[in-house]
């Protein structure tokens, strides 16, 4: 078991490192492509060369980010085949179909129009060029869409049936997969958070130009577009985040309880706006959950159910299978001990199926399959011996969630202030002349990235111990490979990623610094 | 008028697409060091990591889907 735990932990650490590295580039691609497209649209409509220069400057930064990030996601697919082979097989075409569509449609669309966007200024008409820029932006979002659908299925598996002969989940309802409430909220939340991130990036880099007093007009012009796109992005992110919380409360209540460090829920449940968790707290002791907290009364009930008096179950409530409706009625969900028993029945049925298959006994196979299907919903619980094993890491989930919310709120405020400064003449000086404001804008760049990464930590750590909710725990998904090989590749990744990131950021900074000394408003086509 | 619109029928569409890429790469300014990095990255990923560290376990170990399914069944029936 210790060897397995070590293998699982190292494989998870490796996957987390790779995914977090990949996500450094994706949201900027999603958002900056839209900002560049808006800028080029203004150029197309006004034919003002200043806008052409502005567009080209940000387009080059987009290209550098795109080139830096390209193919970083492929490493995740390597890991699926080597470290997570049981999982890769078990998900079957559920994962394959969206990823194939992504590869065939979105990637080719993105890369084809990307070339026109960069190399086509003199080769194609302005209208076709503008169309290509918008299609590159659309391709990036469509590309993300399919990955996010696949990820959403892992959080809320729908639209499939398990076939024990193939040992795979077979998709039987494509639209249930695509239109699952988890997928819809996740897509909107992730894509538009990219707009917010890119908006902060544009405002931050432009503020550096203002700090250096270089290309001041161009910087203010860029801030105007970046702040509006970012503001729209953060507003939609906040609303879709609210939608996500409501969906999570229904399909992953344990994750929501971990996000809030909630052990015993109540009607009109408060939400911890800020808190320090009590490390001694467990689901079965009477310790207080917080050493210190600032709570908003009834906040969690409203967040989870849209009802100030609704009952929100805590970790202990969920384990014990107790839930109370907003009317005060006690509803019983399946307690975890019972889920474990049902899961073990499902395992027994799969073993019987396997034995019958080897014996060539079709009738026994059918009988075993019927028992398996009846209990399959809790198949993954069959790997556990105690309900405690089904509780995610509360501190990581709680702190990541609160970092995301606090930093996200800051970003909303940031855009409001930037827009006020832009449109209220008496305040515009703050942007152009106030060094503290300019430094704050620059320092907001890492803040928005931390916020974005924290969101994924909530999503992925909060759903543990599951790789597929209820069906497959992480430890069953892992391949039987030596831990040392994972440690070696983890170390290689850490070293290579760090080196490449440093080299690539160097290119980015050098370009910004060099270009800032030229007159960006006067480009050559 | 863009060049491409002046070459009606002169060049094939494929030639024009090839020119788009060739001229584009030739005239890149910040691209050179980026391309070096991309090539290094792809080399490390495909020629080292994929080849030596990341075999597709099921595809490289078994010849058909039935054997792969049996392997996964055995794995999932282990009480991990």
Coordinates of C-alpha atoms in Angstrom, one line a residue:
Chain A
X1 CA 0.0 0.0 0.0
X2 CA 2.8 2.4 0.9
X3 CA 4.5 1.7 -2.4
X4 CA 1.2 2.3 -4.2
X5 CA 0.6 5.5 -2.3
X6 CA 4.0 6.7 -3.3
X7 CA 3.4 5.8 -6.9
X8 CA 0.0 7.5 -6.9
X9 CA 1.4 10.6 -5.2
X10 CA 4.3 11.0 -7.6
X11 CA 2.1 10.4 -10.7
X12 CA -0.4 13.0 -9.4
X13 CA 2.5 15.4 -8.7
X14 CA 3.8 14.9 -12.2
X15 CA 0.4 15.4 -13.8
X16 CA -0.2 18.4 -11.7
X17 CA 3.1 19.9 -12.7
X18 CA 2.5 19.3 -16.4
X19 CA -1.1 20.6 -16.3
X20 CA -0.2 23.7 -14.3
X21 CA 2.6 24.5 -16.7
X22 CA 0.3 24.0 -19.7
X23 CA -2.3 26.2 -18.1
X24 CA 0.2 29.1 -17.8
X25 CA -0.2 29.6 -21.6
X26 CA -3.7 28.5 -22.4
X27 CA -5.8 31.3 -20.7
X28 CA -3.6 34.0 -22.3
X29 CA -4.0 32.4 -25.7
X30 CA -7.8 32.4 -25.2
X31 CA -8.1 36.0 -24.0
X32 CA -5.3 37.7 -25.9
X33 CA -6.6 36.3 -29.2
X34 CA -9.9 38.1 -28.6
X35 CA -8.2 41.3 -27.6
X36 CA -6.1 41.3 -30.7
X37 CA -9.2 40.5 -32.8
X38 CA -11.0 43.5 -31.3
X39 CA -8.0 45.8 -32.0
X40 CA -7.8 44.6 -35.6
X41 CA -11.5 45.1 -36.0
X42 CA -11.1 48.8 -34.9
X43 CA -8.2 49.1 -37.4
X44 CA -10.4 47.6 -40.1
X45 CA -13.2 50.0 -39.5
X46 CA -11.1 53.1 -39.0
X47 CA -8.1 52.3 -41.2
X48 CA -6.1 54.3 -38.6
X49 CA -2.5 53.1 -38.7
X50 CA -2.1 53.6 -35.0
X51 CA -4.5 50.7 -34.4
X52 CA -2.5 48.6 -36.9
X53 CA 0.6 49.2 -34.9
X54 CA -1.2 48.4 -31.6
X55 CA -2.7 45.2 -33.1
X56 CA 0.7 44.0 -34.4
X57 CA 2.4 44.6 -31.0
X58 CA -0.1 42.5 -29.1
X59 CA -0.3 40.0 -31.9
X60 CA 3.4 39.4 -31.6
X61 CA 3.1 38.8 -27.9
X62 CA 0.2 36.5 -28.6
X63 CA 2.5 34.6 -31.0
X64 CA 5.3 34.3 -28.5
X65 CA 2.9 32.9 -25.9
X66 CA 1.4 30.5 -28.4
X67 CA 4.8 29.3 -29.5
X68 CA 5.9 28.9 -25.9
X69 CA 2.8 26.9 -25.0
X70 CA 2.6 24.8 -28.1
X71 CA 2.7 21.1 -27.5
X72 CA 2.9 21.4 -23.7
X73 CA -0.5 19.7 -23.6
X74 CA 0.8 16.6 -25.5
X75 CA 2.9 15.6 -22.5
X76 CA -0.4 15.0 -20.6
X77 CA -1.4 12.5 -23.3
X78 CA 1.9 10.7 -22.9
X79 CA 1.2 10.5 -19.2
X80 CA -2.3 9.0 -19.8
X81 CA -0.8 6.2 -21.8
X82 CA 2.0 5.4 -19.4
X83 CA 1.1 6.4 -15.9
X84 CA -2.7 6.2 -16.2
X85 CA -3.3 3.3 -18.6
X86 CA -6.2 1.7 -16.5
X87 CA -8.0 5.1 -16.6
X88 CA -7.2 5.7 -20.3
X89 CA -8.7 2.3 -21.2
X90 CA -11.7 2.6 -18.8
X91 CA -12.9 6.0 -20.2
X92 CA -13.0 4.5 -23.7
X93 CA -14.4 6.8 -26.4
X94 CA -15.8 9.2 -23.9
X95 CA -12.4 10.9 -23.8
X96 CA -11.3 9.8 -27.3
X97 CA -14.2 11.4 -29.2
X98 CA -13.9 15.0 -27.8
X99 CA -10.1 14.9 -28.1
X100 CA -10.3 13.6 -31.7
X101 CA -12.7 16.4 -32.6
X102 CA -10.4 18.9 -30.9
X103 CA -7.4 17.6 -32.8
X104 CA -9.1 17.4 -36.2
X105 CA -11.3 20.5 -36.2
X106 CA -10.1 23.1 -33.7
X107 CA -6.3 22.5 -33.9
X108 CA -6.2 22.7 -37.7
X109 CA -8.5 25.7 -37.7
X110 CA -6.4 27.4 -35.1
X111 CA -3.1 26.6 -36.8
X112 CA -4.2 27.4 -40.4
X113 CA -5.7 30.8 -39.6
X114 CA -2.8 31.5 -37.2
X115 CA -0.5 31.4 -40.2
X116 CA -2.7 33.7 -42.2
X117 CA -2.9 36.0 -39.2
X118 CA 0.9 36.3 -38.9
X119 CA 2.2 35.9 -42.4
X120 CA -0.7 37.2 -44.4
X121 CA -0.7 41.0 -43.9
X122 CA 0.5 41.6 -47.4
X123 CA -0.8 38.4 -48.9
X124 CA -4.6 38.5 -48.3
X125 CA -7.2 41.2 -48.2
X126 CA -7.8 43.1 -45.0
X127 CA -11.2 41.5 -44.7
X128 CA -9.8 38.0 -45.0
X129 CA -7.1 38.8 -42.6
X130 CA -9.5 40.1 -40.0
X131 CA -11.7 36.9 -40.5
X132 CA -8.6 34.8 -39.9
X133 CA -7.8 36.6 -36.7
X134 CA -11.3 36.0 -35.4
X135 CA -11.2 32.4 -36.5
X136 CA -7.9 31.9 -34.7
X137 CA -9.6 33.2 -31.5
X138 CA -12.6 31.0 -32.2
X139 CA -10.4 28.0 -32.9
X140 CA -8.6 28.5 -29.5
X141 CA -11.9 28.5 -27.6
X142 CA -13.3 25.5 -29.5
X143 CA -10.0 23.7 -28.8
X144 CA -10.4 24.3 -25.1
X145 CA -14.1 23.4 -25.2
X146 CA -13.5 19.8 -26.1
X147 CA -10.9 19.3 -23.4
X148 CA -13.2 20.9 -20.9
X149 CA -16.1 18.6 -21.9
X150 CA -13.8 15.6 -21.3
X151 CA -12.7 16.9 -18.0
X152 CA -16.4 17.7 -17.0
X153 CA -17.3 14.1 -17.7
X154 CA -14.7 13.0 -15.1
X155 CA -16.4 15.2 -12.6
X156 CA -19.9 14.2 -13.5
X157 CA -20.0 11.0 -15.7
X158 CA -23.1 10.9 -17.9
X159 CA -24.2 9.8 -21.3
X160 CA -22.4 6.4 -21.2
X161 CA -22.9 2.7 -20.2
X162 CA -20.2 0.5 -18.9
X163 CA -19.4 -2.6 -21.0
X164 CA -17.5 -5.2 -18.9
X165 CA -16.5 -7.2 -22.0
X166 CA -14.6 -4.2 -23.4
X167 CA -13.9 -2.9 -19.9
X168 CA -14.8 0.5 -21.2
X169 CA -17.4 3.1 -20.9
X170 CA -19.3 3.3 -24.1
X171 CA -20.9 6.6 -25.0
X172 CA -24.7 6.3 -25.6
X173 CA -25.7 10.0 -25.4
X174 CA -23.2 12.4 -27.0
X175 CA -25.4 15.4 -26.1
X176 CA -25.7 14.5 -22.5
X177 CA -22.0 14.6 -22.4
X178 CA -21.7 17.9 -24.2
X179 CA -24.6 19.7 -22.5
X180 CA -24.0 18.4 -19.0
X181 CA -24.5 21.3 -16.5
X182 CA -20.9 20.8 -15.3
X183 CA -19.5 21.1 -18.8
X184 CA -21.5 24.2 -19.6
X185 CA -20.4 26.1 -16.5
X186 CA -16.8 24.9 -16.7
X187 CA -16.5 26.0 -20.4
X188 CA -17.9 29.4 -19.7
X189 CA -15.9 29.8 -16.5
X190 CA -12.6 28.7 -18.0
X191 CA -12.8 30.5 -21.3
X192 CA -14.0 33.8 -20.0
X193 CA -11.5 33.7 -17.1
X194 CA -8.9 33.7 -20.0
X195 CA -10.4 37.0 -21.1
X196 CA -9.9 38.4 -17.6
X197 CA -6.4 37.1 -17.4
X198 CA -5.4 38.5 -20.8
X199 CA -7.1 41.8 -19.9
X200 CA -4.9 42.1 -16.8
X201 CA -1.9 41.2 -18.9
X202 CA -2.6 43.9 -21.4
X203 CA -3.3 46.5 -18.7
X204 CA -0.2 45.5 -16.8
X205 CA 2.2 45.5 -19.7
X206 CA 0.7 48.8 -20.9
X207 CA 1.2 50.2 -17.4
X208 CA 4.9 49.3 -17.7
X209 CA 5.0 51.3 -20.9
X210 CA 3.4 54.2 -19.1
X211 CA 5.9 53.9 -16.2
X212 CA 8.7 54.1 -18.7
X213 CA 6.9 56.9 -20.6
X214 CA 7.2 55.0 -23.9
X215 CA 4.4 54.8 -26.4
X216 CA 2.0 56.5 -24.0
X217 CA -0.9 56.9 -26.5
X218 CA -0.6 53.3 -27.6
X219 CA -0.5 52.1 -24.0
X220 CA -3.7 54.0 -23.1
X221 CA -5.4 52.7 -26.3
X222 CA -4.4 49.1 -25.3
X223 CA -5.6 49.6 -21.8
X224 CA -9.0 50.6 -23.1
X225 CA -9.5 47.4 -25.1
X226 CA -7.8 45.2 -22.5
X227 CA -9.9 46.6 -19.6
X228 CA -13.2 46.2 -21.4
X229 CA -12.5 42.7 -22.6
X230 CA -11.1 41.8 -19.1
X231 CA -14.1 43.4 -17.4
X232 CA -16.6 41.4 -19.5
X233 CA -14.5 38.3 -18.9
X234 CA -14.4 38.7 -15.1
X235 CA -18.1 39.5 -14.9
X236 CA -19.0 36.3 -16.9
X237 CA -16.5 34.3 -14.8
X238 CA -18.2 35.5 -11.6
X239 CA -21.7 34.6 -12.8
X240 CA -20.6 31.2 -14.2
X241 CA -18.7 30.6 -11.0
X242 CA -21.9 31.0 -9.2
X243 CA -23.5 28.6 -11.6
X244 CA -20.7 26.2 -11.0
X245 CA -21.1 26.3 -7.2
X246 CA -24.8 25.5 -7.6
X247 CA -24.0 22.5 -9.9
X248 CA -21.2 21.3 -7.6
X249 CA -23.6 21.4 -4.6
X250 CA -25.8 18.9 -6.5
X251 CA -23.3 16.6 -8.2
X252 CA -20.2 16.9 -6.0
X253 CA -21.4 18.0 -2.6
X254 CA -18.3 16.6 -0.9
X255 CA -16.2 19.0 -3.0
X256 CA -18.3 22.0 -2.0
X257 CA -18.0 21.0 1.7
X258 CA -14.2 20.8 1.3
X259 CA -14.1 24.1 -0.4
X260 CA -15.7 25.7 2.6
X261 CA -14.2 23.5 5.3
X262 CA -17.7 22.6 6.3
X263 CA -18.1 19.5 8.5
X264 CA -21.6 19.9 9.9
X265 CA -24.1 21.9 7.8
X266 CA -27.2 23.7 8.8
X267 CA -30.0 25.7 7.3
X268 CA -29.0 29.3 6.5
X269 CA -25.4 28.1 6.4
X270 CA -22.8 30.9 6.6
X271 CA -19.8 31.1 4.3
X272 CA -16.3 31.7 5.4
X273 CA -15.1 34.8 3.6
X274 CA -11.7 34.2 5.2
X275 CA -10.6 31.6 7.6
X276 CA -7.7 29.6 9.2
X277 CA -8.6 25.9 9.4
X278 CA -8.1 24.0 12.6
X279 CA -5.6 21.3 11.7
X280 CA -7.0 19.1 14.5
X281 CA -10.4 19.0 13.0
X282 CA -11.6 15.7 11.5
X283 CA -15.1 14.6 10.4
X284 CA -15.7 12.6 13.5
X285 CA -14.4 14.8 16.4
X286 CA -15.9 17.9 18.1
X287 CA -13.1 20.3 17.4
X288 CA -14.1 23.6 15.9
X289 CA -13.4 23.7 12.2
X290 CA -11.7 27.1 12.3
X291 CA -9.0 28.7 14.5
X292 CA -10.2 32.0 13.1
X293 CA -12.8 33.0 10.5
X294 CA -14.8 35.9 9.1
X295 CA -18.1 34.6 7.9
X296 CA -21.0 36.0 5.9
X297 CA -24.3 34.8 7.4
X298 CA -26.4 32.5 5.1
X299 CA -23.8 33.0 2.4
X300 CA -23.2 29.4 1.6
X301 CA -26.9 28.5 1.5
X302 CA -27.4 31.3 -1.1
X303 CA -24.2 30.3 -3.1
X304 CA -25.2 26.6 -3.2
X305 CA -28.9 26.7 -3.5
X306 CA -29.9 30.3 -4.3
X307 CA -32.0 30.2 -1.1
X308 CA -30.8 32.0 2.1
X309 CA -32.4 29.4 4.3
X310 CA -31.4 26.2 2.4
X311 CA -29.6 23.4 4.1
X312 CA -26.0 22.8 2.9
X313 CA -24.6 19.4 4.0
X314 CA -21.1 19.2 5.5
X315 CA -18.5 16.4 5.2
X316 CA -19.9 14.5 8.1
X317 CA -23.5 14.9 6.9
X318 CA -22.6 13.6 3.5
X319 CA -20.7 10.6 4.9
X320 CA -23.7 9.8 7.1
X321 CA -26.2 10.3 4.2
X322 CA -28.1 13.1 5.9
X323 CA -29.5 16.1 4.0
X324 CA -32.2 18.5 4.9
X325 CA -34.3 20.3 2.3
X326 CA -34.9 24.1 2.4
X327 CA -38.4 23.3 3.8
X328 CA -36.6 21.6 6.7
X329 CA -37.4 18.1 5.6
X330 CA -34.7 15.5 6.2
X331 CA -33.8 13.8 3.0
X332 CA -31.6 10.7 3.1
X333 CA -28.9 10.2 0.6
X334 CA -26.9 7.0 0.5
X335 CA -24.4 6.9 3.4
X336 CA -20.8 6.3 2.4
X337 CA -20.6 3.0 4.4
X338 CA -23.5 1.8 2.2
X339 CA -21.9 3.0 -1.0
X340 CA -18.8 1.1 -0.1
X341 CA -20.9 -2.1 0.4
X342 CA -22.6 -1.5 -2.9
X343 CA -19.3 -0.9 -4.6
X344 CA -17.9 -4.1 -3.2
X345 CA -21.0 -5.9 -4.7
X346 CA -20.2 -4.4 -8.0
X347 CA -16.6 -5.7 -7.8
X348 CA -17.9 -9.1 -6.9
X349 CA -20.2 -9.0 -9.9
X350 CA -17.2 -8.0 -12.2
X351 CA -15.2 -10.9 -10.8
X352 CA -18.1 -13.3 -11.5
X353 CA -18.3 -11.9 -15.0
X354 CA -14.6 -12.5 -15.4
X355 CA -14.8 -16.1 -14.2
X356 CA -17.9 -16.8 -16.4
X357 CA -16.1 -15.3 -19.4
X358 CA -13.1 -17.5 -18.9
X359 CA -15.4 -20.5 -18.5
X360 CA -17.4 -19.5 -21.6
X361 CA -20.7 -19.4 -19.6
X362 CA -22.8 -16.8 -21.4
X363 CA -25.8 -17.1 -19.1
X364 CA -23.6 -16.5 -16.0
X365 CA -21.9 -13.6 -17.8
X366 CA -25.3 -12.0 -18.4
X367 CA -26.4 -12.5 -14.8
X368 CA -23.2 -11.1 -13.5
X369 CA -23.5 -8.1 -15.9
X370 CA -27.0 -7.4 -14.6
X371 CA -25.7 -7.3 -11.0
X372 CA -22.8 -5.1 -12.1
X373 CA -25.0 -2.6 -13.9
X374 CA -27.3 -2.4 -10.9
X375 CA -24.4 -1.5 -8.6
X376 CA -22.1 0.3 -11.0
X377 CA -23.0 3.8 -9.8
X378 CA -20.9 3.2 -6.7
X379 CA -18.3 0.9 -8.4
X380 CA -15.4 3.1 -7.3
X381 CA -16.4 3.0 -3.6
X382 CA -15.6 -0.7 -3.6
X383 CA -11.9 0.2 -3.4
X384 CA -12.4 1.8 0.0
X385 CA -12.5 0.2 3.5
X386 CA -13.6 3.3 5.4
X387 CA -15.6 6.4 4.4
X388 CA -12.7 8.6 5.4
X389 CA -10.9 7.5 2.3
X390 CA -13.5 9.3 0.2
X391 CA -12.8 12.8 1.8
X392 CA -10.6 15.1 -0.3
X393 CA -7.7 17.1 1.0
X394 CA -9.7 19.8 2.9
X395 CA -6.9 22.4 3.5
X396 CA -5.6 22.5 -0.1
X397 CA -9.2 22.7 -1.5
X398 CA -10.3 25.3 1.1
X399 CA -7.3 27.6 0.7
X400 CA -7.2 27.3 -3.1
X401 CA -10.9 28.2 -3.3
X402 CA -10.5 31.2 -1.1
X403 CA -7.4 32.4 -2.9
X404 CA -9.4 32.1 -6.2
X405 CA -12.3 34.1 -4.8
X406 CA -10.3 36.8 -3.0
X407 CA -8.0 37.3 -6.0
X408 CA -10.9 37.1 -8.4
X409 CA -12.8 39.8 -6.5
X410 CA -9.7 41.9 -6.6
X411 CA -9.5 41.6 -10.3
X412 CA -13.1 42.7 -10.7
X413 CA -12.4 45.8 -8.6
X414 CA -9.2 46.3 -10.6
X415 CA -11.1 46.5 -13.9
X416 CA -13.7 48.8 -12.4
X417 CA -11.0 51.2 -11.2
X418 CA -9.1 51.1 -14.5
X419 CA -12.2 51.8 -16.5
X420 CA -13.2 54.7 -14.1
X421 CA -9.7 56.1 -14.5
X422 CA -10.0 55.9 -18.3
X423 CA -13.3 57.6 -18.6
X424 CA -13.2 60.1 -15.8
X425 CA -10.7 62.7 -17.0
X426 CA -9.7 63.8 -13.5
X427 CA -8.7 60.2 -12.7
X428 CA -6.8 59.4 -16.0
X429 CA -3.7 60.9 -14.5
X430 CA -3.6 58.1 -12.0
X431 CA -2.9 55.7 -14.9
X432 CA -0.4 57.9 -16.7
X433 CA 1.4 59.5 -13.8
X434 CA 0.9 57.6 -10.6
X435 CA 3.8 55.2 -10.1
X436 CA 2.1 53.2 -7.3
X437 CA -0.9 52.6 -9.5
X438 CA 1.3 51.6 -12.4
X439 CA 3.3 49.2 -10.2
X440 CA 0.0 47.8 -8.8
X441 CA -1.2 47.1 -12.3
X442 CA 2.1 45.4 -13.2
X443 CA 2.0 43.3 -10.0
X444 CA -1.6 42.3 -10.8
X445 CA -0.2 40.1 -13.6
X446 CA 1.1 37.4 -11.3
X447 CA -2.1 37.8 -9.1
X448 CA -4.4 36.9 -12.0
X449 CA -2.2 33.9 -12.9
X450 CA -2.3 32.6 -9.3
X451 CA -6.0 33.1 -9.3
X452 CA -6.4 31.1 -12.5
X453 CA -4.2 28.2 -11.4
X454 CA -5.9 28.2 -8.0
X455 CA -9.3 27.6 -9.8
X456 CA -7.9 24.4 -11.3
X457 CA -6.5 23.3 -7.9
X458 CA -10.0 23.6 -6.5
X459 CA -11.5 21.6 -9.4
X460 CA -9.0 18.8 -9.3
X461 CA -8.0 18.5 -5.7
X462 CA -11.6 19.0 -4.6
X463 CA -12.7 16.0 -6.5
X464 CA -10.2 13.6 -5.0
X465 CA -10.0 10.7 -4.3
X466 CA -11.8 10.3 -7.7
X467 CA -10.3 10.4 -11.1
X468 CA -13.9 9.7 -12.3
X469 CA -16.4 10.7 -9.7
X470 CA -17.9 7.6 -7.9
X471 CA -16.5 5.2 -10.5
X472 CA -12.8 5.2 -10.4
X473 CA -10.5 6.4 -7.5
X474 CA -7.1 7.7 -8.5
X475 CA -5.3 4.7 -7.0
X476 CA -7.2 2.3 -9.3
X477 CA -6.5 4.5 -12.4
X478 CA -2.7 4.1 -12.0
X479 CA -0.5 1.8 -14.1
X480 CA 1.6 -0.8 -12.4
X481 CA 5.0 0.9 -13.1
X482 CA 8.0 1.5 -10.9
X483 CA 7.8 4.6 -8.7
X484 CA 11.4 5.5 -9.5
X485 CA 10.6 6.0 -13.2
X486 CA 7.9 8.5 -12.3
X487 CA 10.3 10.3 -9.9
X488 CA 12.9 10.5 -12.7
X489 CA 10.5 11.9 -15.3
X490 CA 9.0 14.3 -12.7
X491 CA 12.6 15.6 -12.1
X492 CA 13.2 15.9 -15.8
X493 CA 10.0 17.8 -16.3
X494 CA 10.7 20.1 -13.4
X495 CA 14.2 20.9 -14.7
X496 CA 13.2 21.2 -18.4
X497 CA 10.1 23.3 -17.7
X498 CA 11.9 25.7 -15.5
X499 CA 14.7 26.1 -18.0
X500 CA 12.3 26.6 -21.0
X501 CA 10.1 29.0 -19.1
X502 CA 13.0 31.1 -18.1
X503 CA 14.3 31.2 -21.7
X504 CA 10.9 31.9 -23.1
X505 CA 10.1 34.7 -20.6
X506 CA 13.4 36.2 -21.5
X507 CA 12.3 36.4 -25.1
X508 CA 9.0 37.9 -24.1
X509 CA 10.6 40.6 -21.9
X510 CA 13.3 41.4 -24.5
X511 CA 10.6 41.9 -27.2
X512 CA 8.5 44.2 -25.0
X513 CA 11.6 46.2 -23.9
X514 CA 13.0 46.5 -27.5
X515 CA 9.7 47.3 -29.1
X516 CA 8.8 49.8 -26.5
X517 CA 11.7 52.0 -27.6
X518 CA 10.3 52.2 -31.2
X519 CA 7.3 54.1 -32.3
X520 CA 4.7 51.3 -32.2
X521 CA 2.1 53.7 -33.7
X522 CA 3.9 53.8 -37.0
X523 CA 4.2 50.2 -38.2
X524 CA 5.3 48.9 -41.6
X525 CA 3.0 46.4 -43.3
Chain B
X1 CA -4.0 46.0 -53.6
X2 CA -2.6 42.9 -51.9
X3 CA -0.1 41.0 -54.0
X4 CA -2.2 37.8 -53.9
X5 CA -5.0 39.6 -55.8
X6 CA -2.6 40.5 -58.6
X7 CA -1.6 37.0 -59.4
X8 CA -4.9 35.8 -60.8
X9 CA -4.4 32.3 -62.3
X10 CA -0.7 32.7 -62.4
X11 CA 0.1 30.6 -59.4
X12 CA -1.8 27.7 -58.0
X13 CA -3.5 27.9 -54.7
X14 CA -0.9 25.5 -53.3
X15 CA 2.0 27.6 -54.5
X16 CA 0.4 30.6 -52.8
X17 CA -0.1 28.8 -49.5
X18 CA 3.5 27.6 -49.7
X19 CA 4.7 31.1 -50.3
X20 CA 2.7 32.4 -47.4
X21 CA 4.6 30.1 -45.1
X22 CA 8.1 30.4 -46.7
X23 CA 8.0 34.2 -46.9
X24 CA 6.5 34.4 -43.4
X25 CA 9.2 32.3 -41.8
X26 CA 11.9 34.1 -43.8
X27 CA 10.8 37.5 -42.6
X28 CA 10.3 36.6 -39.0
X29 CA 12.0 38.9 -36.5
X30 CA 11.5 37.5 -33.0
X31 CA 10.8 34.1 -34.4
X32 CA 14.3 32.7 -34.7
X33 CA 15.2 32.2 -31.1
X34 CA 11.6 31.1 -30.5
X35 CA 11.9 28.4 -33.2
X36 CA 15.2 27.2 -31.7
X37 CA 13.4 26.8 -28.3
X38 CA 10.4 25.1 -29.9
X39 CA 12.7 22.6 -31.7
X40 CA 14.6 21.9 -28.5
X41 CA 11.3 21.4 -26.7
X42 CA 9.9 19.1 -29.3
X43 CA 13.1 17.1 -29.5
X44 CA 13.1 16.6 -25.7
X45 CA 9.4 15.6 -25.8
X46 CA 9.4 13.2 -28.7
X47 CA 12.9 11.9 -29.1
X48 CA 13.7 11.5 -25.4
X49 CA 10.7 11.5 -23.2
X50 CA 8.2 9.7 -25.5
X51 CA 10.8 7.2 -26.8
X52 CA 12.5 6.3 -23.5
X53 CA 10.1 7.2 -20.7
X54 CA 6.5 7.2 -21.9
X55 CA 5.6 4.1 -23.8
X56 CA 1.9 3.5 -24.4
X57 CA 1.7 0.5 -21.9
X58 CA -1.3 -1.3 -23.2
X59 CA -0.6 -0.8 -26.9
X60 CA 3.0 -1.8 -26.6
X61 CA 2.3 -4.8 -24.4
X62 CA -0.8 -6.4 -26.0
X63 CA -1.7 -7.1 -29.6
X64 CA -5.5 -6.8 -29.4
X65 CA -8.2 -5.1 -27.6
X66 CA -9.5 -8.3 -25.9
X67 CA -6.1 -8.8 -24.2
X68 CA -6.0 -5.1 -23.2
X69 CA -9.5 -5.4 -21.7
X70 CA -8.5 -8.5 -19.8
X71 CA -5.4 -6.7 -18.4
X72 CA -7.5 -3.8 -17.2
X73 CA -10.1 -6.2 -15.7
X74 CA -7.3 -7.9 -13.8
X75 CA -5.9 -4.6 -12.7
X76 CA -9.3 -3.2 -11.5
X77 CA -10.1 -6.4 -9.7
X78 CA -7.0 -6.1 -7.6
X79 CA -7.9 -4.6 -4.2
X80 CA -5.6 -1.6 -4.5

